[in-house]
Structure formats: C-alpha cells, structure tokens
Coordinates of C-alpha atoms and ligand atoms in Angstrom, one line a residue:
X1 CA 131.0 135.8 79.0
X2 CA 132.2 135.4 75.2
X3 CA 129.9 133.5 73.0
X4 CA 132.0 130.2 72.0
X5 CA 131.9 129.7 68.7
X6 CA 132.3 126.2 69.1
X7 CA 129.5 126.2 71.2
X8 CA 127.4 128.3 68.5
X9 CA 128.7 125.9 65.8
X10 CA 127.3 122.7 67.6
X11 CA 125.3 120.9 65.4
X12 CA 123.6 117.4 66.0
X13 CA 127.6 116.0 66.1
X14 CA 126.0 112.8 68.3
X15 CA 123.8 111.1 66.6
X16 CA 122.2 110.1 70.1
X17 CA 118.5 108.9 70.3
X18 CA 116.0 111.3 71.2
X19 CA 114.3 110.7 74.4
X20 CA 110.9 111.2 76.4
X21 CA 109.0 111.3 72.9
X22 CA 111.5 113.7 70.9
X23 CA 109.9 116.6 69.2
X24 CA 106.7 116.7 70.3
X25 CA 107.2 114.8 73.7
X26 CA 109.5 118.3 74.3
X27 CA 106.4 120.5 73.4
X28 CA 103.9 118.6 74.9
X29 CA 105.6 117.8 78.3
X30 CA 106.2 121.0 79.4
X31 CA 102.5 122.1 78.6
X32 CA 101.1 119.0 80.0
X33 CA 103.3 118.4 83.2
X34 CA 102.5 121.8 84.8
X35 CA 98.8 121.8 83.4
X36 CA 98.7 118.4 85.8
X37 CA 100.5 119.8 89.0
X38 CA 97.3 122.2 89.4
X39 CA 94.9 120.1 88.4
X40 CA 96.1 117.7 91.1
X41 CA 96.1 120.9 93.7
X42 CA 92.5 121.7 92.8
X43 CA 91.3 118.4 92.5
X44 CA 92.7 117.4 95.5
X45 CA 90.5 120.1 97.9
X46 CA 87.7 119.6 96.0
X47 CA 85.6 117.5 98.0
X48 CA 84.9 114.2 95.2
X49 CA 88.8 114.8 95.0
X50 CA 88.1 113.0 91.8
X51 CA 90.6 112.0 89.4
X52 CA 87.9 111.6 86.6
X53 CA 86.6 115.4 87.3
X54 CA 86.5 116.6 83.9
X55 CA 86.6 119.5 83.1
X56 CA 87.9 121.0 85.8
X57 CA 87.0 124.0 87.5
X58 CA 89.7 126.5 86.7
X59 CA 90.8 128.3 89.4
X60 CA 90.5 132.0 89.5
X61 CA 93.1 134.6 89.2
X62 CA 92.7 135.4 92.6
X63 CA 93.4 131.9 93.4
X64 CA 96.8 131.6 91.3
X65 CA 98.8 134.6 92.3
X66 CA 99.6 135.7 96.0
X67 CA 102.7 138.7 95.7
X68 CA 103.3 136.3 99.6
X69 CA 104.1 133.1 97.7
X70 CA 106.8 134.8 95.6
X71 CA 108.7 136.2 98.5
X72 CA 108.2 132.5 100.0
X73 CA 109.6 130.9 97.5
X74 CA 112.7 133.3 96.9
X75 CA 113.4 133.3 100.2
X76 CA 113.2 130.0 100.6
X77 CA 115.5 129.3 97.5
X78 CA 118.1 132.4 99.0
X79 CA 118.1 130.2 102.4
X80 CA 119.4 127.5 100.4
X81 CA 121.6 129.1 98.4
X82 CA 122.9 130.5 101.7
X83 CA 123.0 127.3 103.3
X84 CA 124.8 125.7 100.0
X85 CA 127.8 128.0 100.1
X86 CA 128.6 127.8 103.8
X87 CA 131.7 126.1 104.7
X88 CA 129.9 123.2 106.5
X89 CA 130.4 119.3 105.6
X90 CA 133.6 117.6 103.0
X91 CA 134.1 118.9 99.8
X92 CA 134.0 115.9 97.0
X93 CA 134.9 114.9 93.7
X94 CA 132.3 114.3 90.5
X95 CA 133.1 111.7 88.3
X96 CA 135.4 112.3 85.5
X97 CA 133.9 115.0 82.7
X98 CA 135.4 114.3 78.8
X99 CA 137.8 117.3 79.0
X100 CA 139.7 114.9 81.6
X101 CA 138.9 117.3 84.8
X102 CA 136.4 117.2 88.2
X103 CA 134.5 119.4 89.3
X104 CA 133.8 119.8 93.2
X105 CA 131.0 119.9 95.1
X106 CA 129.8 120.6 98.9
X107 CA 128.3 117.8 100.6
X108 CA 126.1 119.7 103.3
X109 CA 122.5 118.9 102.0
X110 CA 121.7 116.9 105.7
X111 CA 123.1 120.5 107.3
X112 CA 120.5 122.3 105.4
X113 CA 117.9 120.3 106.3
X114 CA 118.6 120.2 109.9
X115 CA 119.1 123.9 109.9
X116 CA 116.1 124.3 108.0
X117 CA 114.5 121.9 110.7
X118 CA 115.6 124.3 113.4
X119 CA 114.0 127.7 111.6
X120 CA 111.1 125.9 111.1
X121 CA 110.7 124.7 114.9
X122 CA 111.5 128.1 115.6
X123 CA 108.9 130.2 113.6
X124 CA 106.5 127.6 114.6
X125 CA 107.4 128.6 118.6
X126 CA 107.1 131.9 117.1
X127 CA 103.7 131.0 116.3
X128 CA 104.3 131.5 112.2
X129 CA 101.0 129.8 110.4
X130 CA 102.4 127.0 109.0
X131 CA 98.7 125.7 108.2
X132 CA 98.7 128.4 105.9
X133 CA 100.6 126.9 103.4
X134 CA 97.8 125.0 102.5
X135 CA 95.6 128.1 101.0
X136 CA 99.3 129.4 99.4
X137 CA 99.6 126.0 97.7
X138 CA 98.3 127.1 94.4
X139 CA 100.5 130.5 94.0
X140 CA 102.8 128.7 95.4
X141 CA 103.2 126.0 92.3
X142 CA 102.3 128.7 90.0
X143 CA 105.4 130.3 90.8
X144 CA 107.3 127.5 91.1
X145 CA 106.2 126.8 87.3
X146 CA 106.7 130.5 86.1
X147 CA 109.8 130.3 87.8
X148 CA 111.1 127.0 86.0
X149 CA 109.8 128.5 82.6
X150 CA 112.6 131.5 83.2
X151 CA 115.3 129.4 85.0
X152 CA 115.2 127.1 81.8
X153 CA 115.5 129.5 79.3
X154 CA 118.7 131.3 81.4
X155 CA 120.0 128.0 81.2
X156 CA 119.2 127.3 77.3
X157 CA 120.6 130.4 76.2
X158 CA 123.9 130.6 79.1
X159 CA 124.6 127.0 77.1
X160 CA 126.1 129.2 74.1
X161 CA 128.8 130.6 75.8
X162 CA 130.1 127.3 76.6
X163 CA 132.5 124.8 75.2
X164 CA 131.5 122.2 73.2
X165 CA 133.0 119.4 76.3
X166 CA 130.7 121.1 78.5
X167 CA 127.3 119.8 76.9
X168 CA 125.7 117.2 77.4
X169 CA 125.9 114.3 75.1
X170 CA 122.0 114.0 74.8
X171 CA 120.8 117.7 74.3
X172 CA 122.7 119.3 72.1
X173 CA 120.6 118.2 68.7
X174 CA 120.1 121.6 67.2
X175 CA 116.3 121.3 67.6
X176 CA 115.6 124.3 70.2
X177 CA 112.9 122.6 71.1
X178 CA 114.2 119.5 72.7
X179 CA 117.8 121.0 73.6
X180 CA 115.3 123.5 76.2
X181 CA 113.3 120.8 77.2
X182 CA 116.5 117.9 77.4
X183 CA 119.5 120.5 78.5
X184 CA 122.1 121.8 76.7
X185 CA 124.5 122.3 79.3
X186 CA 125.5 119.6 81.7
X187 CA 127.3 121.2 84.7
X188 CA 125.6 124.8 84.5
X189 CA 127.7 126.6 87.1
X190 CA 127.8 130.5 88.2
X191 CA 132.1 130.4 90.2
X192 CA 131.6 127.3 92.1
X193 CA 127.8 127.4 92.7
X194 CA 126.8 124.0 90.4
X195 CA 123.2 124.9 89.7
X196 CA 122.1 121.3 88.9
X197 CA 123.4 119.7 92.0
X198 CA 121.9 123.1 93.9
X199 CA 118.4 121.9 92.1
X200 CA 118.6 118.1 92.7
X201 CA 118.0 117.8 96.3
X202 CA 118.0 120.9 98.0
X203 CA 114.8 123.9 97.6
X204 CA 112.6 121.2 96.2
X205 CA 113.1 118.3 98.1
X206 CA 113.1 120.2 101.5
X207 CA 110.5 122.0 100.6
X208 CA 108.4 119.2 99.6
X209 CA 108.8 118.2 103.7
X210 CA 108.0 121.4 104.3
X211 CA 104.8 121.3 102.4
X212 CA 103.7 118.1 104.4
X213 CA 104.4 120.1 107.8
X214 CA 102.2 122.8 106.7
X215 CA 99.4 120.2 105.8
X216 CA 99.9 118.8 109.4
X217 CA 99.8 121.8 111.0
X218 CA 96.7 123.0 109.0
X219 CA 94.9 119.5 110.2
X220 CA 96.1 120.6 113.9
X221 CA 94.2 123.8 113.0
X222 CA 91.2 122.3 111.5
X223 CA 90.9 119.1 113.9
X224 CA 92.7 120.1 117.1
X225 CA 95.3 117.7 116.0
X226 CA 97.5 115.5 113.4
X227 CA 95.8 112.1 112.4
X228 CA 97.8 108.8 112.2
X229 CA 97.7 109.0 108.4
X230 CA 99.1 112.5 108.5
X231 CA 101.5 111.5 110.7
X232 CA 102.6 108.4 109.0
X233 CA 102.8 110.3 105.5
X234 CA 104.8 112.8 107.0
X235 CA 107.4 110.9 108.5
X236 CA 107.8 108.0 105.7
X237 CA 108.4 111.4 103.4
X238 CA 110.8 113.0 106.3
X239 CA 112.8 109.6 106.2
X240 CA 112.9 109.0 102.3
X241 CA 114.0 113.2 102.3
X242 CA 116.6 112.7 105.0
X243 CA 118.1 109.3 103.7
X244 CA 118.5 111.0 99.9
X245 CA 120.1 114.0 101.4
X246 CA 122.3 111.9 104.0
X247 CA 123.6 109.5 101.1
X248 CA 124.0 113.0 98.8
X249 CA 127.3 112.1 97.2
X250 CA 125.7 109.3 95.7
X251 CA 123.8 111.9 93.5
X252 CA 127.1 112.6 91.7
X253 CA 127.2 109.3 89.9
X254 CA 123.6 109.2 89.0
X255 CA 122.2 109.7 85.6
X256 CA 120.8 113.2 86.1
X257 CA 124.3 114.5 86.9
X258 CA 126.6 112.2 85.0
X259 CA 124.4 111.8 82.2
X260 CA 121.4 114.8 81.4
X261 CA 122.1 118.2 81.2
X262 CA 120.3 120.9 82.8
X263 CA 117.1 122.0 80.9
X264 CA 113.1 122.2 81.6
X265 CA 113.1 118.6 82.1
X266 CA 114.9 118.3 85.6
X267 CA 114.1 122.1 86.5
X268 CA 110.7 121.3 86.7
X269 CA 111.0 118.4 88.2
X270 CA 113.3 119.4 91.3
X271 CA 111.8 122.5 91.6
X272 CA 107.8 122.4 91.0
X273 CA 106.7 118.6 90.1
X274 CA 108.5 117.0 93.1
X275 CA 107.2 119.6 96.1
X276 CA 104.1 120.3 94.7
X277 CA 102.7 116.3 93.3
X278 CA 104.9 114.1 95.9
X279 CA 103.0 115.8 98.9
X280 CA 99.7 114.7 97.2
X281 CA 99.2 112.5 99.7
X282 CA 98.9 114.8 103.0
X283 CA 97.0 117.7 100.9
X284 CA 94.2 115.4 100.3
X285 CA 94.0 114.2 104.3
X286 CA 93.5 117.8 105.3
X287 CA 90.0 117.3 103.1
X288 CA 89.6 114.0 103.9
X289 CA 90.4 112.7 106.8
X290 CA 91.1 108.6 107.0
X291 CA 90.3 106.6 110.1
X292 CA 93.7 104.3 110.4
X293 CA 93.6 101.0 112.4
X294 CA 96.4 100.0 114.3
X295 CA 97.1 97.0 112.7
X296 CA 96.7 98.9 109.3
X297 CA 99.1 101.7 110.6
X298 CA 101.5 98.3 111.7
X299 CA 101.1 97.2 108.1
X300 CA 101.8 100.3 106.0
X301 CA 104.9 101.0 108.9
X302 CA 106.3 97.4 107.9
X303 CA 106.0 97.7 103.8
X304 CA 107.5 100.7 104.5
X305 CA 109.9 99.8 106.6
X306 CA 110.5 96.7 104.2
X307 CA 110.7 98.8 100.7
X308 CA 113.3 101.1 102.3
X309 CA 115.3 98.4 103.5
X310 CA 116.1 96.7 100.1
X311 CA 116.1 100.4 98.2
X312 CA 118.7 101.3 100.7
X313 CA 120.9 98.4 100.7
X314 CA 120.9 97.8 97.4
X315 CA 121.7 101.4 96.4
X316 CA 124.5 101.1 99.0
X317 CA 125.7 97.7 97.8
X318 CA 126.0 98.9 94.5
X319 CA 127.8 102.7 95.6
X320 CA 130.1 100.7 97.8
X321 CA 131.2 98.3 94.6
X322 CA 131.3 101.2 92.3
X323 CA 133.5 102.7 95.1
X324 CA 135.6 100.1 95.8
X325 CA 135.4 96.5 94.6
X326 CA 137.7 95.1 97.0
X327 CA 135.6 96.3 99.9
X328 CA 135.0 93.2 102.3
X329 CA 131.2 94.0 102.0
X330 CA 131.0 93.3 98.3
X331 CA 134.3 91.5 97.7
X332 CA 132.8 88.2 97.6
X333 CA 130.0 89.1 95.7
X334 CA 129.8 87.1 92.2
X335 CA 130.9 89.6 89.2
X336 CA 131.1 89.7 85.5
X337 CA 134.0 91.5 83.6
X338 CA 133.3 94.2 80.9
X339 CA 135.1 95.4 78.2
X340 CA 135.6 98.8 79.8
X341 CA 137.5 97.2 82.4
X342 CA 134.7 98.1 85.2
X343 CA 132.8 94.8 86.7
X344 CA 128.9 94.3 86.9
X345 CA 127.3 92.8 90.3
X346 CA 125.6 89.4 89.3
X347 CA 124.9 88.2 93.1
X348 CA 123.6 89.8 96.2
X349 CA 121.0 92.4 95.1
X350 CA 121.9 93.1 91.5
X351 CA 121.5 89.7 91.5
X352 CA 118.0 89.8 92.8
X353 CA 116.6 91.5 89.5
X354 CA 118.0 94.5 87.1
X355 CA 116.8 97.2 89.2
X356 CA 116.4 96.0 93.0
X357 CA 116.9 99.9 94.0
X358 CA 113.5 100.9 91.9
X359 CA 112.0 97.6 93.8
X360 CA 112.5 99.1 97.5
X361 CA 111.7 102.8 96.2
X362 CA 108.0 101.6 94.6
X363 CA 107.3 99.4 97.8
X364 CA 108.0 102.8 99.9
X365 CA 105.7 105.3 97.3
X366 CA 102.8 102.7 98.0
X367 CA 103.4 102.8 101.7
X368 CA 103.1 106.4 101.3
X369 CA 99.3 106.2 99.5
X370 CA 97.9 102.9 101.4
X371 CA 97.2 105.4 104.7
X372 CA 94.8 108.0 102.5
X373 CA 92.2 104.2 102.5
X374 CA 90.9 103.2 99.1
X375 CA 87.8 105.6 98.6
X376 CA 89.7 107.4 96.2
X377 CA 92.3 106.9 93.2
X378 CA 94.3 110.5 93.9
X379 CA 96.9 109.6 96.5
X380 CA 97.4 106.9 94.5
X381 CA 98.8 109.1 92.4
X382 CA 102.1 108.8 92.9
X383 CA 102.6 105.0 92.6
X384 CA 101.1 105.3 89.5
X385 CA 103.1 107.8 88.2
X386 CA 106.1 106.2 89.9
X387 CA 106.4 103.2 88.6
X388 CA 105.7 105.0 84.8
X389 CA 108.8 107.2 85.2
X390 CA 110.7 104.1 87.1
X391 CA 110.0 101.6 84.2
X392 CA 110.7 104.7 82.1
X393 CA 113.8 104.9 83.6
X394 CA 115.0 101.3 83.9
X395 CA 114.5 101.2 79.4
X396 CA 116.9 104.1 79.2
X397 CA 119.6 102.9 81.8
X398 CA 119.3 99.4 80.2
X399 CA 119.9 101.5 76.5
X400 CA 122.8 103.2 77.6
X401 CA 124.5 100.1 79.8
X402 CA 123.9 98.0 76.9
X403 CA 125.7 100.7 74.3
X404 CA 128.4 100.7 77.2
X405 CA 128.9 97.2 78.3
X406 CA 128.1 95.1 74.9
X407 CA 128.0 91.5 75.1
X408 CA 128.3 91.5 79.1
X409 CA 125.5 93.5 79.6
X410 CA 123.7 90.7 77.9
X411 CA 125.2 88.5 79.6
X412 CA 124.6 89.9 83.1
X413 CA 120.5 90.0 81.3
X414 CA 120.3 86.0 80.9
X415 CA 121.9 86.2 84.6
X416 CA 119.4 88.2 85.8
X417 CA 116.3 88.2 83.9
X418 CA 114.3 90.3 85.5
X419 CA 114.1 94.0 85.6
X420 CA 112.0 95.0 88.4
X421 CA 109.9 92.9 89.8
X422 CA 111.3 89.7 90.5
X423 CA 109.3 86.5 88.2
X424 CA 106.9 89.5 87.4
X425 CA 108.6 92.1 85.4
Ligands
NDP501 P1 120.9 103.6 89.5 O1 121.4 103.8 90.9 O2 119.9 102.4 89.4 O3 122.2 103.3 88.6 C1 122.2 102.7 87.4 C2 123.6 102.5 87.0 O4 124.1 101.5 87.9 C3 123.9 101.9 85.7 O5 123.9 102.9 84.7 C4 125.2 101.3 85.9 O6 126.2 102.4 85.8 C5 125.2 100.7 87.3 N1 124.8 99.3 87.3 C6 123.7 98.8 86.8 N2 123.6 97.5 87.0 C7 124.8 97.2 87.7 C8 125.3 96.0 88.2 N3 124.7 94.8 88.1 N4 126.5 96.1 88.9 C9 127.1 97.3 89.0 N5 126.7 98.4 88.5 C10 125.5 98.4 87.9 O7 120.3 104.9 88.9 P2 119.2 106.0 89.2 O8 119.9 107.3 89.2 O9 118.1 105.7 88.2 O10 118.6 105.6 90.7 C11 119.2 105.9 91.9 C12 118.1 105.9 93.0 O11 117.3 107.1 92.9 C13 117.2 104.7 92.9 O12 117.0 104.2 94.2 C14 115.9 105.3 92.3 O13 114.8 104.5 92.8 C15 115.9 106.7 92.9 N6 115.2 107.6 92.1 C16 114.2 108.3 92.6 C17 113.5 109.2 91.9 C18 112.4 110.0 92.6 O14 111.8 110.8 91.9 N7 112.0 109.7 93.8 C19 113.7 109.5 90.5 C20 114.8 108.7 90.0 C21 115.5 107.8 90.7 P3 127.8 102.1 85.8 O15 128.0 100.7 85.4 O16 128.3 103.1 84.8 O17 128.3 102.4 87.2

C-alpha cells in the first residue's frame, strides 16, 4: 500500500465535537479500562469479592502470563476468522458510505456460534477441561489487552494509506491521541475481510459464552454440579449472545459501524472489556455460591423474560420501519416528517420513550445480577456500568439526531419526553 497523501494531509477538516472526555478521556481510558478488567478478575475470586478492596493485591507475574492463553486466544480468533470467510449464510449490503458505494458483508455470525456450539460439545465429550478456563482467566485478559494495544496501533497507522472518504467523520482531528483511541479509519478492511464487523460480534461475544461455560463447568468440578444461578446466568447470556448474532444485519446500521471508526475504543471493547467484565457475574458464583428460590428464579426468569421482550421488539420495530415504512407492521404507526426526507416513529415503542431499546436491554443486565443475591455490589457491576455507557450513549445519539433532524427532532422530544425510563428519565 501507497501512503495517500490526502490521507497524510488530513487535518481537523470537521470541526466535530470531541467525545468520551477528549484529550485526556483518550489517555486516561485506555489506562483505566484495562487497569479495571483485572481488578474485577482478582477481585472477583477473592473471597470478600469486594468492590471497595483498596489497594488491591496485584497479581503476580506468574499469574498474568500463561504461553496456553495465547495459543487460546489466537486459535480462537483463527476459528473465527475461518468461520467468517466460509461461504455459509446471505451476503448483504451496508448502508451508503460518502464516496456513494456499499460495501458487503457475510451474515453467518448464528453459523459460527452454532459451529462453535458443536466444537465445544465435542471437546467437552472429549473430556477437554473446560473448568480450566477459570485459572486461565487472567492471562487470558492480559492478552486480550496486549493484544488490543497492537491491533489498535495496526489500525492507527494502516489509516494513512487511506483516502480521506474512508475515515471517519469523528476521528480524524489530528491529535494522535484521540484519532488512536476514537478511530481513524471507519471500514478497516484486509480484501473483503471488514475487520470491524469481524470485531463486533464474533471472537468476543462468543467467547464471552464461552467464558460462562467454562465457569459452569468449573462449578460442576468444584460442586459436583451447576447451581440454578449459574445456570440462569448462563443461559440469559446464551440468549442475549444468540439474539445479537441472529438479528446481525442490524449491526450494519448501528452507530459503531455507520458512525465510529475503528480504534482502541471499540477494539477493546469487542475484544477484551465485553468477554472478560460481561461474564462477571458467573466468575463470582464459582467463589460464591447463591442459594436461589424457586420463586426468586420465577422472578429473575420473568424480568428477564420481560426486558428482552420490549428490547427485542422495539429494536425490530424500529429496523423493520428503517427497512421499509410501508411494511403492514409499522404502516400505521403515527410518524413525523424530517427534513432529510426519512420519517421518525412517534407511536408504538418510539413512542413509549426516546430509547425503549436501552429500556428492555437494562431490565435484561439486572436480570443477569439479581441471581448472584445481594451480599455483594460486584455482579452488580454490570448494571451499573450499563446504564453509564447506555445514558452515555442515548446523549450522543440524541447530539447527532438532533444535528441531523433539526426542528423535528425537537419536535418528536416534546412528543416523547422521555429518554429512557418512562416518567423517570
Ligand atoms: P439504536 O438502535 O438505538 O439507534 C439509534 C438510531 O435510531 C438513531 O440514530 C436514529 O437513526 C434512529 N432513531 C431514533 N429515534 C427514532 C425514531 N423515533 N424513529 C425512527 N428512527 C429513530 O442504536 P444503538 O446502536 O445505540 O443500539 C442498538 C441496540 O444495541 C440497543 O438495543 C442497545 O441497547 C444495544 N447495545 C448494547 C450494547 C452492549 O454492550 N450490550 C452497547 C450498545 C448498544 P436514523 O434516524 O439515522 O435511522
């Protein structure tokens, strides 16, 4: 590849906002994020498994590196790579990019989890340690970090050999700093292998369910067999996995692919934060076991059950209209006219609040904590964090509809004047 000057030449031509903090949100984050993910691993086995433990031990050499975690994880990222490029599933269209053109991309994600369903079911026949997973959780993230650290900066510096349409509106300031942290480049690809859709859903996502296996199995080892918690954990995660990875075209209009480009920010997050924090939850009930009524376990099922119904129909509802307004399942549904000539959903769910989609996915993350009891504030975790990076998230979705929609965005606001939480928030 040539260097394009263009490309070198970029200067801060969009005078776009800085995000997540600027500056020194781009050098703290990336010290801070993976600082947290082994904190949460040690704290997590420790037996207070106390948030408030501070300082923390710091593990030992010995603890962080296993040469066994790194041919895991390549091997694991190979299989998927493998798995991406196989002829399996439709081919579809992304939206349309500023030079006018689409790019394609595989839809097979649901094949690679079943087949990696399949290998997994097979090594365990084979009588592979799953359980084992649990000591290699540490190296294992370590890695994962190291590994984000490198991928990053292939990215950062690949994104000067491209032209200036192929960046991405947000991360091409001229600050190193936050262009590595934000992403230069927004549709890295090496032929036809997109690397972020590759990232998005695939090594970390699956591997986060294969994470939770290993914690079950490692219970089975420790207790003779899985608890209700473990089991409920597990399977809420399973679903939540499968459902993003059935529904994976709707990825390609969502703002990490449409919108972000490809740096340390979502690198990280696909590939070390999501496996290696999500799973909090069934690494701490290998240390601490929770007795779980049944009617607690009826509970949890039904806010579970309950959050995944409105986060799936409403992210449906809204796909489906974005799709094609004059579908009969959202043709009657009221709407307001923009100026870009695309309509905004004021009834049905969009009608409900802002965000109904954020509503169903908070209700599911606390379904996912309530079975670790309330002794401790760690599998709380992720609801915490959750709803942070959702409300996060709803502020900069609201910035850019509002930049793109004017006076009807406004509009649709007074509609619907809640963001979240219905009459709350
Ligand atoms: P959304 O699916 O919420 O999409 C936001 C976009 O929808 C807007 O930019 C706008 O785009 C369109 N829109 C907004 N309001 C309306 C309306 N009234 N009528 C029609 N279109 C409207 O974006 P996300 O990518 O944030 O979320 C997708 C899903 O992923 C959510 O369920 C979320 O909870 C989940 N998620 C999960 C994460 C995790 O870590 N587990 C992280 C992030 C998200 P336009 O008008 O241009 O079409």
């Amino acid at each position: 590849m040539k260097p394009n000057s263009q490309g070198l030449k970029q200067r801060p031509s969009h005078d776009t906002e800085r995000e997540f903090g600027g500056t020194l949100g781009a050098l703290c984050i990336p010290i801070l994020l993976p600082l947290t993910v082994m904190f949460l691993i040690c704290v997590s086995r420790s037996p207070e498994a106390s948030l408030l433990q501070w300082p923390p031990a710091l593990p030992s050499t010995d603890q962080l590196w296993d040469p066994l975690a790194l041919v895991l994880l390549l091997g694991w990222i190979s299989l998927h790579a493998l798995l991406y490029v196989l002829p399996l599933g439709k081919v579809s269209e992304g939206l349309v990019l500023r030079n006018g053109t689409r790019l394609k991309y595989p839809i097979n994600g649901f094949h690679s989890l079943c087949i990696s369903g399949v290998l997994l079911m097979l090594l365990l026949g084979l009588g592979a340690p799953l359980g084992s997973l649990f000591e290699l959780l540490l190296p294992l993230a370590a890695c994962a970090i190291a590994g984000s650290y490198l991928f990053s900066l292939y990215l950062y510096i690949r994104s000067f050999w491209v032209p200036s349409h192929a960046l991405a509106l947000g991360g091409n300031t001229g600050n190193p700093l936050y262009d590595f942290f934000i992403g230069r480049e927004l549709n890295p690809r090496i032929g036809n292998f997109d690397l972020k859709y590759f990232c998005e859903l695939r090594p970390g996502l699956i591997g986060w369910v294969v994470i939770n296996l290993g914690m079950l199995m490692k219970e089975v080892e420790l207790r003779g067999s899985p608890s209700l918690a473990m089991i409920l954990v597990n399977s809420f995660q399973l679903l939540y996995v499968a459902d993003a990875l059935w529904n994976e075209e709707a990825v390609l209009t969502t703002m990490d692919i449409v919108h972000d480009g490809f740096g340390f920010m979502l690198v990280f997050g696909d590939l070390a934060w999501v496996p290696f924090t999500y799973g909090m939850q069934a690494a701490f009930l290998v240390v601490h076991p929770q007795a779980l009524s049944s009617l607690g376990a009826a509970a949890i099922i039904a806010l579970n059950g309950i959050g995944y119904y409105v986060f799936r129909k409403s992210n449906s509802q809204k796909n489906q209209f974005r799709r094609d307004p004059t579908h009969p399942s959202v043709a009657r549904l009221e709407t307001i006219a923009t100026a870009t000539g695309k309509r905004l959903l004021v009834s049905g769910w969009w009608g409900l609040v802002r965000h109904p989609n954020y509503l169903g996915d908070l209700l599911m993350a606390l379904a996912w904590s309530l079975p670790c009891g309330f002794s401790h504030l760690l599998p709380y975790f992720y609801v915490i964090y959750f709803a942070v990076l959702l409300i996060h998230r709803e502020d900069r979705d609201e910035r850019q509809c509002r930049a793109k929609y004017g006076l009807a965005w406004d509009t649709y606001c007074q509609r619907v004047p809640y963001r979240i939480f219905p009459y709350v928030y």
